[in-house]
Amino acid sequence: MKKILIVEDELSMLQGLKDNLEFEGYNVDTASEGNEGLQKF
């Protein structure tokens, strides 16, 4: 299964992207700021 990391500071956009990608079968991790995204990467 492919894994996607989304980094987005607008929480409604972040949640919408996450929900849509999970619906399509992707494993999704999220971060709401750049430093958090770099740590998860």
mmCIF file of N, CA and C in Angstrom:
data_model
loop_
_atom_site.group_PDB
_atom_site.id
_atom_site.type_symbol
_atom_site.label_atom_id
_atom_site.label_comp_id
_atom_site.label_asym_id
_atom_site.label_seq_id
_atom_site.Cartn_x
_atom_site.Cartn_y
_atom_site.Cartn_z
ATOM 1 N N MET A 1 0.837 -1.177 0.000
ATOM 2 C CA MET A 1 0.000 0.000 0.000
ATOM 3 C C MET A 1 0.885 1.244 0.000
ATOM 4 N N LYS A 2 0.536 2.207 -0.804
ATOM 5 C CA LYS A 2 1.306 3.448 -0.876
ATOM 6 C C LYS A 2 0.944 4.350 0.294
ATOM 7 N N LYS A 3 1.957 5.050 0.789
ATOM 8 C CA LYS A 3 1.766 5.959 1.911
ATOM 9 C C LYS A 3 2.022 7.387 1.443
ATOM 10 N N ILE A 4 1.165 8.300 1.887
ATOM 11 C CA ILE A 4 1.262 9.703 1.498
ATOM 12 C C ILE A 4 1.363 10.558 2.752
ATOM 13 N N LEU A 5 2.268 11.526 2.718
ATOM 14 C CA LEU A 5 2.386 12.518 3.785
ATOM 15 C C LEU A 5 1.870 13.843 3.240
ATOM 16 N N ILE A 6 0.870 14.400 3.908
ATOM 17 C CA ILE A 6 0.317 15.700 3.528
ATOM 18 C C ILE A 6 0.761 16.722 4.565
ATOM 19 N N VAL A 7 1.349 17.825 4.097
ATOM 20 C CA VAL A 7 1.707 18.940 4.971
ATOM 21 C C VAL A 7 0.884 20.140 4.522
ATOM 22 N N GLU A 8 -0.014 20.590 5.391
ATOM 23 C CA GLU A 8 -0.933 21.683 5.054
ATOM 24 C C GLU A 8 -1.318 22.405 6.342
ATOM 25 N N ASP A 9 -1.212 23.731 6.340
ATOM 26 C CA ASP A 9 -1.523 24.475 7.563
ATOM 27 C C ASP A 9 -3.002 24.833 7.701
ATOM 28 N N GLU A 10 -3.771 24.715 6.641
ATOM 29 C CA GLU A 10 -5.212 24.961 6.729
ATOM 30 C C GLU A 10 -5.896 23.639 7.088
ATOM 31 N N LEU A 11 -6.402 23.549 8.313
ATOM 32 C CA LEU A 11 -6.877 22.270 8.836
ATOM 33 C C LEU A 11 -8.046 21.683 8.050
ATOM 34 N N SER A 12 -8.953 22.512 7.548
ATOM 35 C CA SER A 12 -10.075 21.966 6.780
ATOM 36 C C SER A 12 -9.591 21.356 5.463
ATOM 37 N N MET A 13 -8.617 21.977 4.830
ATOM 38 C CA MET A 13 -8.028 21.434 3.596
ATOM 39 C C MET A 13 -7.286 20.133 3.904
ATOM 40 N N LEU A 14 -6.545 20.122 4.985
ATOM 41 C CA LEU A 14 -5.790 18.938 5.400
ATOM 42 C C LEU A 14 -6.729 17.752 5.612
ATOM 43 N N GLN A 15 -7.815 17.983 6.341
ATOM 44 C CA GLN A 15 -8.756 16.901 6.629
ATOM 45 C C GLN A 15 -9.459 16.424 5.363
ATOM 46 N N GLY A 16 -9.826 17.350 4.493
ATOM 47 C CA GLY A 16 -10.486 16.974 3.243
ATOM 48 C C GLY A 16 -9.594 16.127 2.351
ATOM 49 N N LEU A 17 -8.339 16.536 2.206
ATOM 50 C CA LEU A 17 -7.386 15.753 1.407
ATOM 51 C C LEU A 17 -7.185 14.369 2.008
ATOM 52 N N LYS A 18 -7.014 14.329 3.330
ATOM 53 C CA LYS A 18 -6.804 13.051 4.022
ATOM 54 C C LYS A 18 -7.999 12.119 3.806
ATOM 55 N N ASP A 19 -9.198 12.637 4.014
ATOM 56 C CA ASP A 19 -10.405 11.815 3.853
ATOM 57 C C ASP A 19 -10.524 11.263 2.436
ATOM 58 N N ASN A 20 -10.302 12.109 1.436
ATOM 59 C CA ASN A 20 -10.417 11.665 0.041
ATOM 60 C C ASN A 20 -9.379 10.613 -0.312
ATOM 61 N N LEU A 21 -8.148 10.815 0.122
ATOM 62 C CA LEU A 21 -7.091 9.852 -0.203
ATOM 63 C C LEU A 21 -7.294 8.529 0.530
ATOM 64 N N GLU A 22 -7.745 8.579 1.780
ATOM 65 C CA GLU A 22 -8.036 7.336 2.496
ATOM 66 C C GLU A 22 -9.185 6.589 1.831
ATOM 67 N N PHE A 23 -10.170 7.308 1.352
ATOM 68 C CA PHE A 23 -11.284 6.692 0.636
ATOM 69 C C PHE A 23 -10.791 5.952 -0.603
ATOM 70 N N GLU A 24 -9.752 6.494 -1.244
ATOM 71 C CA GLU A 24 -9.174 5.865 -2.433
ATOM 72 C C GLU A 24 -8.221 4.723 -2.085
ATOM 73 N N GLY A 25 -7.990 4.474 -0.791
ATOM 74 C CA GLY A 25 -7.199 3.331 -0.377
ATOM 75 C C GLY A 25 -5.770 3.621 0.031
ATOM 76 N N TYR A 26 -5.409 4.891 0.128
ATOM 77 C CA TYR A 26 -4.047 5.244 0.519
ATOM 78 C C TYR A 26 -3.907 5.296 2.037
ATOM 79 N N ASN A 27 -2.712 4.999 2.506
ATOM 80 C CA ASN A 27 -2.355 5.183 3.908
ATOM 81 C C ASN A 27 -1.832 6.610 4.033
ATOM 82 N N VAL A 28 -2.504 7.452 4.807
ATOM 83 C CA VAL A 28 -2.205 8.880 4.842
ATOM 84 C C VAL A 28 -1.737 9.303 6.226
ATOM 85 N N ASP A 29 -0.630 10.038 6.255
ATOM 86 C CA ASP A 29 -0.155 10.689 7.473
ATOM 87 C C ASP A 29 -0.207 12.186 7.216
ATOM 88 N N THR A 30 -0.419 12.970 8.268
ATOM 89 C CA THR A 30 -0.571 14.411 8.087
ATOM 90 C C THR A 30 0.316 15.189 9.044
ATOM 91 N N ALA A 31 0.593 16.420 8.643
ATOM 92 C CA ALA A 31 1.312 17.378 9.479
ATOM 93 C C ALA A 31 0.738 18.755 9.179
ATOM 94 N N SER A 32 0.647 19.587 10.218
ATOM 95 C CA SER A 32 0.050 20.907 10.026
ATOM 96 C C SER A 32 1.083 22.021 9.920
ATOM 97 N N GLU A 33 2.356 21.652 9.933
ATOM 98 C CA GLU A 33 3.414 22.647 9.722
ATOM 99 C C GLU A 33 4.653 21.968 9.165
ATOM 100 N N GLY A 34 5.525 22.759 8.575
ATOM 101 C CA GLY A 34 6.692 22.228 7.873
ATOM 102 C C GLY A 34 7.626 21.396 8.725
ATOM 103 N N ASN A 35 7.956 21.873 9.917
ATOM 104 C CA ASN A 35 8.886 21.128 10.772
ATOM 105 C C ASN A 35 8.326 19.768 11.164
ATOM 106 N N GLU A 36 7.041 19.723 11.456
ATOM 107 C CA GLU A 36 6.397 18.450 11.782
ATOM 108 C C GLU A 36 6.453 17.506 10.579
ATOM 109 N N GLY A 37 6.228 18.054 9.390
ATOM 110 C CA GLY A 37 6.304 17.251 8.174
ATOM 111 C C GLY A 37 7.690 16.695 7.940
ATOM 112 N N LEU A 38 8.709 17.513 8.182
ATOM 113 C CA LEU A 38 10.091 17.041 8.021
ATOM 114 C C LEU A 38 10.414 15.925 9.003
ATOM 115 N N GLN A 39 9.928 16.024 10.225
ATOM 116 C CA GLN A 39 10.170 14.972 11.218
ATOM 117 C C GLN A 39 9.506 13.662 10.802
ATOM 118 N N LYS A 40 8.318 13.755 10.231
ATOM 119 C CA LYS A 40 7.601 12.544 9.815
ATOM 120 C C LYS A 40 8.163 11.944 8.538
ATOM 121 N N PHE A 41 8.814 12.775 7.713
ATOM 122 C CA PHE A 41 9.376 12.318 6.461
ATOM 123 C C PHE A 41 10.573 11.443 6.734
#
